[in-house]
Amino acid sequence: MHTPIQMVDLKRQYQKIKTEIDEAISEVLEHCTFIQGPQVKRFADNLQHYLQVKHVIPCANGTDALQIALMALELQPGDEVITPSFTYIATAEVIALLKAKPVFVDVDPHTFCLDLEAVSQAITPRTRAIVPVHLFGQSVDMQPLLALAEAHQLPVIEDNAQAIGCTYRFADGSAKKTGTMGLIGCTSFFPSKNLGAYGDGGAICTDDDALAEKMRMIANHGQSKRYYHDLVGCNSRLDSIQAAILDVKLRYLDQYIAARQQAANRYDAGFADIPAITVPYRAPYCSHVFHQYTILVPPEQRDALQQYLSQQGIPTMIYYPVPCHQQKMFSSLPYIAHSLKTTEWLSARVLSLPMHTELDEAQQDFIIEHIRRFFTKAYPQQP
Ligand SMILES: *Cc1c(COP(=O)(O)O)cnc(C)c1O
């Protein structure tokens, strides 16, 4: 019999690295430097090295990372920011919070990421930035997007909350990590993310020295030196305990990604001969770090499948049931009917299966077996 299945199993992951984590936390407790302790700088340096980027600015969470990046661009009310509607709400929310206007564009049905043609059509004289989202652990096709942005002199702010560790390959053979290709990259260390803290956390990356300095100030009350405040900023810090934990987990990130990829391969093989299921597309230009393993199923069967799996003790999630443009908070934003067709089509079909670093073969076989059963013999002859 297999151990209980969760969408994300943080407990079993912790148990394996408990000694290192507990030591890292005690070190902070010994010194009581809870804010701006040496652990924060150490983690930022190590992450900078891992990502091969010039500056890493830790902050309180991924939403703040996006907000600080957009504050640094000095958006004016009414400025337009192009972003997908098929994303977590935070991406679009910070744009509206700063009184700019999110311009939602459609995604590609295979990658679930920004559709280049749609971005191109959405650019107007009021456009001030493009915010692509590396959804579910796979990179946006960045090379053509960066070329388009450059042609229009638009900064690209990458939402890398779900894809830390993903590598993008350019046509010339060079490679870069997601979050380091645009002007600014933003990531989240929410516990269930691929590099997760034991609380909230986030970071901002850039190769631009002046922008890095500005964002560091914004994240710390616009302060240039202690008690001298040059800009209106906010209070957004990664605390020392979270940094210490993240520094331990960063050492395991590539191993964790490999475990996710292995689980994804096992799912792929298990579903290969079920025509009703579309397994995640693997783009040729990047690795996939499988923050989520998201399949597409016929919309009329999705609820029944989810319910059937739940009865077997198999949790699943729908990311995202309501795209941003259909959220109440954006009900006053005009958008062109049918311009987000793929987004709406995906919302009706996506189903994310349990995916984490501790998923074992017995659990996966159980999940695969029940999904197979649903689409073949046992279902729909249920009692
Ligand atoms: C998680 C997430 C965020 C926000 O990160 P928090 O740390 O929860 O604030 C932003 N964008 C995307 C795509 C995310 O998945």
Coordinates of C-alpha atoms and ligand atoms in Angstrom, one line a residue:
M1 CA 0.0 0.0 0.0
H2 CA 1.2 3.5 -0.8
T3 CA 1.5 6.4 1.6
P4 CA -1.3 9.1 1.5
I5 CA -1.0 11.2 -1.6
Q6 CA -0.8 15.0 -1.5
M7 CA -0.6 17.7 -4.2
V8 CA 2.7 18.7 -2.5
D9 CA 4.4 16.8 0.3
L10 CA 6.5 19.3 2.2
K11 CA 6.7 17.1 5.3
R12 CA 8.5 14.2 3.7
Q13 CA 10.8 16.6 2.0
Y14 CA 11.6 18.3 5.3
Q15 CA 12.2 15.0 7.1
K16 CA 15.0 14.2 4.6
I17 CA 16.9 17.4 5.2
K18 CA 15.8 18.0 8.8
T19 CA 19.3 18.1 10.4
E20 CA 20.6 20.7 8.0
I21 CA 17.4 22.8 8.2
D22 CA 17.2 22.7 12.0
E23 CA 20.9 23.7 12.2
A24 CA 20.3 26.6 9.8
I25 CA 17.4 27.8 11.9
S26 CA 19.2 27.5 15.2
E27 CA 22.1 29.6 13.8
V28 CA 19.7 32.4 13.3
L29 CA 18.1 31.9 16.8
E30 CA 21.6 31.9 18.4
H31 CA 22.3 35.4 17.0
C32 CA 18.8 36.8 17.0
T33 CA 19.5 38.7 13.8
F34 CA 16.0 38.0 12.5
I35 CA 16.0 40.9 10.0
Q36 CA 18.9 41.5 7.6
G37 CA 21.1 38.9 9.2
P38 CA 24.1 37.5 7.3
Q39 CA 22.0 34.6 6.1
V40 CA 20.1 36.9 3.7
K41 CA 23.2 38.1 2.0
R42 CA 24.7 34.6 1.8
F43 CA 21.5 33.2 0.2
A44 CA 21.3 36.1 -2.2
D45 CA 24.9 35.5 -3.3
N46 CA 24.4 31.8 -3.7
L47 CA 21.2 32.4 -5.8
Q48 CA 23.0 35.0 -7.9
H49 CA 25.7 32.4 -8.6
Y50 CA 23.1 29.7 -9.4
L51 CA 21.1 31.9 -11.8
Q52 CA 24.2 33.5 -13.2
V53 CA 22.8 37.0 -12.8
K54 CA 24.5 40.2 -11.6
H55 CA 22.0 41.2 -8.8
V56 CA 19.6 39.3 -6.6
I57 CA 17.4 41.4 -4.3
P58 CA 15.5 39.4 -1.8
C59 CA 12.1 40.6 -0.8
A60 CA 9.0 39.5 1.2
N61 CA 7.2 37.5 -1.5
G62 CA 6.7 37.0 -5.2
T63 CA 3.9 39.5 -5.4
D64 CA 6.1 42.2 -3.9
A65 CA 8.9 41.2 -6.3
L66 CA 6.6 42.1 -9.2
Q67 CA 5.3 45.2 -7.5
I68 CA 8.8 46.5 -6.8
A69 CA 9.9 45.8 -10.4
L70 CA 6.9 47.8 -11.7
M71 CA 7.5 50.6 -9.2
A72 CA 11.0 50.9 -10.5
L73 CA 9.7 51.5 -14.0
E74 CA 7.7 54.5 -12.7
L75 CA 4.5 53.5 -14.4
Q76 CA 1.9 56.3 -14.7
P77 CA -1.8 55.9 -14.2
G78 CA -3.3 54.5 -17.4
D79 CA -0.1 53.0 -18.7
E80 CA -0.6 49.6 -20.3
V81 CA 1.2 46.5 -19.3
I82 CA 0.8 43.4 -21.4
T83 CA 0.4 40.1 -19.6
P84 CA -1.4 36.8 -19.9
S85 CA -4.9 36.3 -18.4
F86 CA -4.0 32.6 -17.8
T87 CA -1.9 33.1 -14.7
Y88 CA -2.0 33.4 -11.0
I89 CA -3.9 36.6 -10.0
A90 CA -0.8 38.3 -8.5
T91 CA 0.8 39.0 -11.9
A92 CA -2.1 41.2 -13.0
E93 CA -3.1 42.4 -9.5
V94 CA 0.1 44.4 -9.0
I95 CA -0.3 46.2 -12.3
A96 CA -3.8 47.4 -11.3
L97 CA -2.6 48.2 -7.8
L98 CA -0.1 50.7 -9.3
K99 CA -3.0 52.2 -11.3
A100 CA -1.7 50.9 -14.6
K101 CA -3.9 48.9 -16.9
P102 CA -3.4 45.2 -17.4
V103 CA -3.8 44.3 -21.1
F104 CA -4.6 40.6 -21.2
V105 CA -3.5 38.6 -24.1
D106 CA -4.1 35.0 -25.1
V107 CA -1.7 32.1 -24.6
D108 CA -0.5 29.3 -26.8
P109 CA -2.7 26.1 -26.4
H110 CA 0.4 23.9 -26.1
T111 CA 2.8 25.8 -23.8
F112 CA 0.0 27.7 -21.9
C113 CA 2.3 30.7 -22.2
L114 CA 2.0 34.1 -23.9
D115 CA 1.1 33.9 -27.6
L116 CA 3.7 36.1 -29.5
E117 CA 1.2 37.2 -32.2
A118 CA -1.3 38.3 -29.6
V119 CA 1.4 40.3 -27.8
S120 CA 2.3 42.0 -31.0
Q121 CA -1.3 43.0 -31.7
A122 CA -1.8 44.3 -28.2
I123 CA 1.1 46.8 -28.3
T124 CA -0.1 50.4 -28.5
P125 CA 1.6 53.8 -27.9
R126 CA 0.5 53.5 -24.2
T127 CA 2.2 50.2 -23.7
R128 CA 5.0 50.5 -21.0
A129 CA 6.0 46.9 -20.3
I130 CA 5.5 43.2 -21.1
V131 CA 5.1 40.7 -18.2
P132 CA 5.5 37.1 -19.5
V133 CA 4.8 34.3 -17.1
H134 CA 6.8 31.0 -17.2
L135 CA 3.7 29.0 -16.4
F136 CA 3.8 25.6 -14.6
G137 CA 7.6 25.4 -14.9
Q138 CA 8.3 26.0 -18.6
S139 CA 9.8 29.0 -20.1
V140 CA 8.0 31.4 -22.5
D141 CA 9.7 31.3 -25.9
M142 CA 11.9 34.3 -25.0
Q143 CA 14.0 34.9 -28.0
P144 CA 11.2 36.1 -30.3
L145 CA 9.5 37.9 -27.4
L146 CA 12.7 39.8 -26.5
A147 CA 13.2 40.7 -30.1
L148 CA 9.6 42.1 -30.3
A149 CA 10.1 44.0 -27.0
E150 CA 13.3 45.4 -28.2
A151 CA 11.8 46.6 -31.5
H152 CA 9.3 48.6 -29.5
Q153 CA 11.8 49.5 -26.7
L154 CA 9.6 47.9 -24.1
P155 CA 11.1 46.4 -20.9
V156 CA 10.3 42.7 -20.2
I157 CA 9.6 41.7 -16.6
E158 CA 9.6 38.0 -16.2
D159 CA 7.2 36.4 -13.7
N160 CA 9.4 33.4 -12.8
A161 CA 7.5 32.3 -9.7
Q162 CA 6.8 28.9 -11.1
A163 CA 9.9 28.2 -13.1
I164 CA 13.1 28.8 -11.0
G165 CA 15.8 26.6 -12.4
C166 CA 14.4 26.3 -15.9
T167 CA 16.9 26.8 -18.7
Y168 CA 16.1 28.5 -22.0
R169 CA 18.3 27.8 -25.1
F170 CA 18.8 30.6 -27.7
A171 CA 19.2 29.8 -31.4
D172 CA 22.9 30.4 -31.2
G173 CA 23.3 27.6 -28.6
S174 CA 23.7 29.9 -25.6
A175 CA 21.5 29.3 -22.6
K176 CA 20.1 31.3 -19.7
K177 CA 18.0 30.6 -16.7
T178 CA 14.4 31.9 -16.7
G179 CA 14.2 35.2 -14.7
T180 CA 17.5 36.4 -16.1
M181 CA 16.6 37.2 -19.7
G182 CA 14.4 40.2 -19.4
L183 CA 15.3 43.5 -17.8
I184 CA 14.0 42.2 -14.5
G185 CA 13.0 38.7 -13.2
C186 CA 10.7 38.1 -10.3
T187 CA 10.3 34.9 -8.3
S188 CA 8.5 33.6 -5.3
F189 CA 9.6 31.3 -2.4
F190 CA 6.0 30.4 -1.3
P191 CA 6.3 27.0 0.4
S192 CA 4.9 25.0 -2.5
K193 CA 7.0 26.6 -5.2
N194 CA 10.0 24.7 -6.6
L195 CA 12.3 26.5 -4.3
G196 CA 10.0 27.0 -1.3
A197 CA 10.7 28.6 2.1
Y198 CA 8.8 27.8 5.3
G199 CA 6.8 31.0 5.0
D200 CA 6.7 33.8 2.5
G201 CA 9.7 35.0 0.5
G202 CA 10.6 36.3 -2.9
A203 CA 13.4 37.8 -5.0
I204 CA 14.1 40.1 -7.9
C205 CA 17.0 39.6 -10.4
T206 CA 18.6 42.0 -12.8
D207 CA 21.9 42.6 -14.6
D208 CA 21.3 46.4 -14.6
D209 CA 23.3 48.1 -11.8
A210 CA 21.3 51.3 -11.5
L211 CA 17.9 49.4 -11.5
A212 CA 19.2 47.0 -8.9
E213 CA 20.2 49.9 -6.6
K214 CA 16.8 51.5 -7.1
M215 CA 14.8 48.3 -6.4
R216 CA 16.9 47.7 -3.3
M217 CA 15.9 51.1 -2.1
I218 CA 12.2 50.7 -3.0
A219 CA 12.1 47.4 -1.1
N220 CA 13.5 49.2 2.0
H221 CA 11.4 52.3 2.3
G222 CA 13.2 54.1 -0.5
Q223 CA 16.1 54.5 1.8
S224 CA 19.6 55.4 0.4
K225 CA 21.2 55.4 3.8
R226 CA 19.7 54.9 7.2
Y227 CA 16.9 57.4 7.8
Y228 CA 17.4 59.1 4.5
H229 CA 14.5 58.3 2.2
D230 CA 14.8 59.3 -1.4
L231 CA 11.9 57.4 -3.0
V232 CA 8.4 56.3 -1.9
G233 CA 9.0 52.6 -1.4
C234 CA 7.7 49.8 0.8
N235 CA 8.8 47.4 3.5
S236 CA 9.5 44.1 1.7
R237 CA 12.3 42.0 3.3
L238 CA 13.2 38.3 3.2
D239 CA 13.7 37.4 6.9
S240 CA 16.9 35.7 8.1
I241 CA 15.2 32.4 9.1
Q242 CA 13.6 32.0 5.6
A243 CA 16.9 32.9 4.0
A244 CA 18.7 30.3 6.0
I245 CA 16.2 27.6 5.0
L246 CA 16.3 28.6 1.4
D247 CA 20.1 28.5 1.4
V248 CA 19.9 24.9 2.4
K249 CA 17.2 24.0 -0.1
L250 CA 19.0 25.8 -3.0
R251 CA 21.7 23.1 -2.7
Y252 CA 19.0 20.5 -3.5
L253 CA 17.2 22.5 -6.2
D254 CA 18.6 20.6 -9.2
Q255 CA 18.0 17.3 -7.5
Y256 CA 14.4 18.4 -6.8
I257 CA 13.9 19.4 -10.4
A258 CA 15.3 16.0 -11.5
A259 CA 12.8 14.2 -9.2
R260 CA 9.9 16.3 -10.7
Q261 CA 11.1 15.5 -14.3
Q262 CA 11.3 11.8 -13.5
A263 CA 7.8 11.8 -12.1
A264 CA 6.5 13.7 -15.2
N265 CA 8.1 11.1 -17.5
R266 CA 6.4 8.4 -15.5
Y267 CA 3.0 10.1 -15.9
D268 CA 3.6 10.7 -19.6
A269 CA 4.3 7.0 -20.1
G270 CA 1.3 6.0 -18.1
F271 CA -1.1 8.2 -20.2
A272 CA 0.5 7.7 -23.6
D273 CA -2.3 5.5 -25.0
I274 CA -5.2 7.4 -23.5
P275 CA -6.5 9.6 -26.3
A276 CA -8.7 11.6 -24.0
I277 CA -5.6 13.0 -22.2
T278 CA -3.2 15.5 -23.5
V279 CA 0.0 15.4 -21.5
P280 CA 2.1 18.5 -20.9
Y281 CA 3.9 19.8 -24.1
R282 CA 7.7 19.9 -23.9
A283 CA 9.0 22.9 -25.7
P284 CA 12.2 22.2 -27.7
Y285 CA 13.8 25.5 -26.6
C286 CA 13.8 25.0 -22.8
S287 CA 13.8 22.5 -20.0
H288 CA 10.6 21.9 -18.0
V289 CA 10.9 22.0 -14.2
F290 CA 7.3 20.8 -13.7
H291 CA 6.1 23.1 -11.0
Q292 CA 2.8 21.6 -12.1
Y293 CA 2.0 18.5 -14.1
T294 CA -1.1 19.7 -15.9
I295 CA -3.1 17.5 -18.3
L296 CA -5.9 18.5 -20.6
V297 CA -9.1 16.4 -20.4
P298 CA -12.5 16.7 -22.1
P299 CA -14.4 19.5 -20.3
E300 CA -17.5 17.4 -19.9
Q301 CA -15.5 14.7 -18.0
R302 CA -13.3 16.9 -15.9
D303 CA -15.5 17.2 -12.8
A304 CA -16.4 13.5 -12.8
L305 CA -12.7 12.6 -13.1
Q306 CA -11.8 14.9 -10.3
Q307 CA -14.5 13.6 -8.1
Y308 CA -13.7 10.0 -8.9
L309 CA -10.0 10.6 -8.1
S310 CA -10.9 12.4 -4.9
Q311 CA -12.9 9.3 -3.8
Q312 CA -9.7 7.2 -4.2
G313 CA -7.7 9.6 -2.1
I314 CA -6.1 11.3 -5.0
P315 CA -6.1 15.1 -4.8
T316 CA -6.1 17.2 -8.0
M317 CA -6.3 21.0 -8.6
I318 CA -7.6 23.2 -11.4
Y319 CA -5.1 26.0 -12.1
Y320 CA -6.8 28.2 -13.0
P321 CA -10.6 27.8 -13.0
V322 CA -11.3 31.5 -13.6
P323 CA -8.8 33.4 -15.8
C324 CA -7.8 36.9 -14.7
H325 CA -10.0 38.7 -17.3
Q326 CA -13.1 37.0 -15.8
Q327 CA -12.3 37.8 -12.2
K328 CA -14.6 40.3 -10.4
M329 CA -11.8 42.6 -9.6
F330 CA -11.3 43.2 -13.3
S331 CA -14.9 43.4 -14.2
S332 CA -14.6 47.1 -15.2
L333 CA -11.7 46.4 -17.6
P334 CA -12.8 46.2 -21.2
Y335 CA -11.5 43.3 -23.2
I336 CA -12.4 42.2 -26.7
A337 CA -14.8 39.3 -26.7
H338 CA -13.2 36.1 -28.0
S339 CA -9.8 37.6 -27.9
L340 CA -8.9 35.2 -25.0
K341 CA -10.4 32.1 -26.6
T342 CA -7.5 29.8 -25.8
T343 CA -7.4 31.0 -22.2
E344 CA -11.0 30.2 -21.8
W345 CA -10.6 26.9 -23.6
L346 CA -7.8 25.9 -21.3
S347 CA -9.6 26.9 -18.1
A348 CA -12.3 24.4 -19.0
R349 CA -9.8 21.5 -19.6
V350 CA -6.8 21.8 -17.3
L351 CA -6.3 19.4 -14.4
S352 CA -3.1 19.4 -12.3
L353 CA -2.1 16.1 -10.8
P354 CA 0.0 15.6 -7.6
M355 CA 3.5 16.7 -8.4
H356 CA 6.3 17.1 -5.9
T357 CA 9.8 15.9 -5.0
E358 CA 8.7 13.0 -2.8
L359 CA 6.2 11.4 -5.2
D360 CA 7.1 7.7 -5.3
E361 CA 6.5 5.0 -7.9
A362 CA 3.8 3.2 -5.8
Q363 CA 1.9 6.5 -5.4
Q364 CA 2.2 7.3 -9.1
D365 CA 1.2 3.9 -10.2
F366 CA -1.9 4.2 -8.1
I367 CA -2.8 7.6 -9.6
I368 CA -2.1 6.4 -13.2
E369 CA -4.1 3.2 -12.6
H370 CA -7.2 5.1 -11.5
I371 CA -7.0 7.6 -14.2
R372 CA -6.7 4.8 -16.7
R373 CA -9.7 3.0 -15.1
F374 CA -11.8 6.2 -15.3
F375 CA -11.1 6.6 -19.1
T376 CA -11.5 2.9 -19.9
K377 CA -13.4 0.1 -18.2
A378 CA -14.7 0.7 -14.7
Y379 CA -16.1 4.1 -15.4
P380 CA -18.9 5.1 -15.9
Q381 CA -20.4 1.9 -14.4
Q382 CA -20.1 3.3 -10.9
P383 CA -22.7 2.4 -8.2
Ligands
LIG1 C1 3.0 32.2 -6.6 C2 3.0 33.2 -7.8 C3 3.1 34.6 -7.6 C4 3.1 35.3 -6.3 O1 4.0 34.8 -5.3 P1 3.7 35.0 -3.8 O2 5.1 34.7 -3.2 O3 2.7 34.1 -3.4 O4 3.4 36.4 -3.5 C5 3.1 35.4 -8.7 N1 3.0 34.9 -9.9 C6 2.8 33.5 -10.2 C7 2.7 33.0 -11.6 C8 2.8 32.7 -9.1 O5 2.6 31.4 -9.3

